[in-house]
Every structure is written in C-alpha cells, then in structure tokens.
Coordinates of N, CA and C in Angstrom, one line a residue:
V6 N 87.3 96.2 108.5 CA 87.6 95.6 107.6 C 89.0 94.7 108.5
L7 N 89.3 95.7 110.0 CA 89.9 94.6 111.2 C 89.4 93.5 111.3
Q8 N 88.2 93.6 111.5 CA 87.9 92.3 112.8 C 87.5 91.5 111.7
I9 N 87.5 91.5 110.5 CA 87.0 90.7 109.3 C 88.5 89.6 108.5
S10 N 89.2 90.4 108.6 CA 90.8 90.3 108.5 C 91.5 89.1 109.8
L11 N 91.4 89.6 111.1 CA 91.1 88.8 112.0 C 90.6 87.6 112.1
S12 N 89.6 88.0 112.2 CA 88.3 86.5 111.8 C 88.3 85.7 110.8
G13 N 88.9 85.9 109.6 CA 89.4 85.1 108.6 C 90.7 84.4 108.6
A14 N 91.8 85.7 109.8 CA 93.2 84.7 110.6 C 92.8 83.5 111.1
A15 N 92.2 83.9 111.7 CA 91.2 82.7 113.0 C 90.8 81.6 112.4
A16 N 90.0 82.0 111.2 CA 89.7 80.6 110.7 C 90.9 80.3 109.9
M17 N 91.7 80.9 109.7 CA 92.7 80.3 108.7 C 94.0 79.3 109.2
A18 N 94.0 80.3 110.4 CA 94.9 79.0 111.1 C 94.1 77.8 111.9
A19 N 93.1 77.3 112.0 CA 92.1 76.6 112.6 C 91.7 75.4 111.9
R20 N 91.9 76.2 110.0 CA 91.6 75.3 109.3 C 92.8 73.8 108.6
N21 N 94.0 74.9 108.9 CA 95.1 74.5 108.4 C 95.6 73.3 109.1
V22 N 95.2 73.2 110.6 CA 95.6 72.0 111.4 C 94.7 70.7 110.9
G23 N 93.3 70.6 110.4 CA 92.6 69.9 110.2 C 91.8 69.3 111.2
N24 N 91.5 67.8 111.9 CA 90.9 68.2 112.4 C 90.2 67.3 114.0
D25 N 92.0 67.6 113.9 CA 92.8 67.4 114.8 C 92.0 68.3 116.4
A26 N 90.8 68.1 117.2 CA 90.7 69.8 118.1 C 91.6 70.4 119.0
V27 N 92.6 69.5 119.5 CA 93.7 70.2 119.6 C 94.3 70.7 119.2
G28 N 94.8 70.6 117.9 CA 96.0 70.7 117.0 C 95.8 72.1 117.4
A29 N 94.7 72.6 116.3 CA 93.1 74.3 116.3 C 93.4 74.5 117.1
S30 N 92.9 74.2 118.2 CA 93.0 75.6 119.5 C 94.5 75.6 120.1
A31 N 95.4 74.6 119.9 CA 97.1 75.3 119.5 C 97.6 76.4 119.4
S32 N 96.3 76.5 117.5 CA 96.7 76.9 116.5 C 96.6 78.3 116.7
I33 N 95.2 78.4 116.9 CA 94.5 79.7 117.5 C 95.2 79.9 118.3
S34 N 95.3 79.5 119.5 CA 96.4 80.2 120.5 C 97.9 80.9 120.3
A35 N 98.9 80.0 119.9 CA 99.3 80.9 119.4 C 99.2 81.9 117.9
H36 N 98.5 81.9 117.1 CA 98.0 82.9 115.8 C 97.3 84.6 117.5
Q37 N 96.7 83.7 118.6 CA 96.3 85.0 118.9 C 97.6 85.5 120.2
I38 N 98.3 85.2 120.9 CA 98.9 85.3 121.3 C 100.4 86.2 120.2
A39 N 100.3 86.1 118.6 CA 101.5 86.8 118.3 C 100.6 88.1 117.8
L40 N 99.3 88.2 117.4 CA 98.9 89.1 117.4 C 98.7 90.0 118.7
Q41 N 98.4 89.7 119.8 CA 98.2 90.1 121.5 C 100.2 90.7 121.3
L42 N 100.9 90.8 120.6 CA 102.2 91.4 120.7 C 102.6 91.5 120.0
W43 N 101.6 92.0 118.3 CA 102.6 92.8 117.4 C 101.0 94.0 117.6
L44 N 100.0 94.0 118.5 CA 99.1 95.1 119.5 C 100.7 95.9 119.9
L45 N 100.9 94.9 121.2 CA 101.6 95.7 122.2 C 102.7 96.8 121.4
C46 N 103.5 95.7 120.9 CA 104.8 96.8 119.3 C 104.0 97.8 119.2
S47 N 103.3 97.9 118.7 CA 102.1 99.2 117.8 C 101.8 99.8 119.3
F48 N 101.5 99.6 119.9 CA 101.8 100.7 121.0 C 102.3 101.2 121.4
V49 N 103.5 101.0 121.4 CA 104.9 101.5 122.8 C 105.2 102.0 121.3
C50 N 105.6 101.7 120.0 CA 105.6 102.3 119.2 C 105.6 104.2 118.5
D51 N 103.6 103.5 118.7 CA 102.7 104.8 119.1 C 103.3 105.8 120.0
A52 N 103.4 105.4 120.8 CA 103.3 106.2 122.1 C 104.7 106.7 122.0
L53 N 106.1 106.6 120.7 CA 106.9 107.2 120.8 C 106.8 108.1 119.8
A54 N 105.6 107.7 119.0 CA 105.3 108.7 118.0 C 104.5 109.7 118.1
A55 N 103.6 109.9 119.2 CA 103.1 111.0 119.7 C 104.1 111.9 121.0
A56 N 105.0 111.4 121.6 CA 105.4 112.2 122.0 C 106.4 113.0 121.7
S57 N 106.9 112.2 120.4 CA 107.8 113.0 119.7 C 107.2 114.5 118.5
Q58 N 106.0 113.8 118.6 CA 105.1 115.2 117.4 C 105.3 115.7 118.2
A59 N 104.6 116.6 119.8 CA 104.5 117.1 120.9 C 105.9 118.0 121.5
L60 N 106.8 117.0 121.1 CA 108.1 118.1 121.0 C 109.0 118.7 120.1
V61 N 108.2 118.0 118.8 CA 108.2 119.2 117.4 C 107.9 120.4 117.7
A62 N 106.4 119.7 118.3 CA 106.1 121.1 118.2 C 106.3 121.8 118.9
D63 N 106.8 121.5 119.6 CA 106.9 122.7 121.0 C 108.0 123.1 120.8
A64 N 109.3 122.5 119.2 CA 110.5 123.1 119.2 C 110.2 124.4 118.3
I65 N 109.6 124.3 116.7 CA 108.7 124.4 115.8 C 107.6 125.8 116.3
G66 N 107.5 126.0 117.5 CA 106.6 127.2 117.3 C 107.5 127.9 118.6
R67 N 108.3 127.3 119.5 CA 109.3 128.6 119.7 C 110.0 129.0 118.4
E68 N 110.2 128.2 117.5 CA 111.2 128.6 116.2 C 112.4 128.4 116.8
D69 N 112.9 127.4 117.1 CA 114.2 126.7 117.3 C 114.3 126.0 116.6
A70 N 114.7 126.0 115.9 CA 115.3 125.5 114.3 C 116.1 124.2 115.4
S71 N 117.7 125.0 116.4 CA 118.4 123.9 116.3 C 117.9 123.0 117.8
D72 N 116.6 123.3 118.5 CA 116.6 122.6 119.2 C 115.0 121.3 118.1
T73 N 114.6 121.8 117.1 CA 113.5 120.7 116.3 C 114.7 119.7 116.3
R74 N 116.4 119.5 115.5 CA 116.9 119.0 114.4 C 117.5 118.2 115.6
D75 N 118.1 118.9 116.8 CA 118.1 117.9 118.4 C 117.7 117.0 118.4
I76 N 115.9 117.0 118.7 CA 115.4 116.8 118.7 C 114.8 115.3 117.9
S77 N 115.5 115.7 117.3 CA 114.7 115.0 116.0 C 115.7 113.8 115.9
K78 N 116.6 114.3 115.7 CA 118.4 112.8 116.1 C 118.3 112.3 117.6
T79 N 117.5 113.0 118.2 CA 117.0 112.1 119.1 C 115.9 111.0 119.0
I80 N 115.4 111.1 118.9 CA 114.0 110.8 118.5 C 114.5 109.4 117.2
F81 N 115.1 110.0 116.2 CA 115.3 108.3 115.1 C 116.8 107.9 116.2
V82 N 117.0 108.0 116.1 CA 117.8 106.9 117.8 C 116.7 106.0 118.5
Y83 N 116.3 106.8 119.4 CA 115.0 106.0 120.3 C 114.1 105.4 119.0
S84 N 114.5 105.3 117.9 CA 113.2 104.8 117.1 C 114.3 103.8 116.3
F85 N 115.4 103.7 116.1 CA 115.9 103.0 115.9 C 117.1 102.0 116.8
A86 N 116.5 102.3 118.1 CA 117.4 101.4 119.7 C 116.2 100.5 119.0
L87 N 114.2 101.5 119.5 CA 114.1 100.6 120.1 C 113.3 99.8 119.2
G88 N 113.2 100.1 116.9 CA 113.3 98.6 116.7 C 113.8 97.1 116.8
G89 N 115.6 97.9 117.3 CA 116.2 96.8 117.4 C 115.9 95.8 118.5
I90 N 115.3 96.2 120.0 CA 115.3 95.5 121.1 C 113.8 95.4 120.5
L91 N 112.3 95.6 119.5 CA 111.2 94.7 118.7 C 111.6 93.5 118.6
S92 N 111.6 93.7 117.4 CA 113.2 92.9 116.9 C 113.6 91.8 117.7
G93 N 114.6 92.2 117.9 CA 115.6 90.7 118.9 C 114.8 90.1 120.3
A94 N 113.8 91.0 120.3 CA 113.2 90.1 121.2 C 112.0 89.9 120.7
L95 N 111.2 90.0 119.7 CA 110.5 89.1 118.9 C 110.7 87.2 118.0
S96 N 112.0 88.2 118.2 CA 113.1 86.4 117.2 C 113.2 85.8 118.4
I97 N 113.4 86.0 119.7 CA 113.4 84.5 120.7 C 112.3 83.8 120.2

C-alpha cells in the first residue's frame, strides 16, 4: 500500500508540471526531498518512543510509581520539544 501511494504521488507530481521535462524533474526531486525529510522525522520520533517504552516498562517492573510518573513527565517534555524543533526546522 505504501509503495502504491508513493508511486501515485510521484506520478501526480510529474503530471502536474505538464510536458516540460525540466519542470517534471524538479517537481519529482522536490517531492523526494520532502519524503526523505518526513521519514527522517518519523524515525527520530520513533527512536524516542522506543526508548520511552523501555524506561517506563523498567519502572513499572520495579513497581516504582513515582519513577514512572517522573519518566513520563520527562518524556512528555522531550516529545513536546522535539515536535517544536522538527516543525520549526521543516517550516524553513
């Protein structure tokens, strides 16, 4: 499904420019750059989520409710900051 979506989006990007080969190439290149940036941001956020799950699972396994709350609050702050940084970086 993802491959079909990506192929369809690339075809639409090329088709929207018209018959100009240079314009089509630039349009597909811009689409590819945006896709790569999106995937990079996705992997960065996923790394934070995986680390968070491990830390919270460890605290729950130790039955330490206070530490679980502290970790959750810290991860929330990190996630909020990461979202702000990524949205600021991508808006440039």
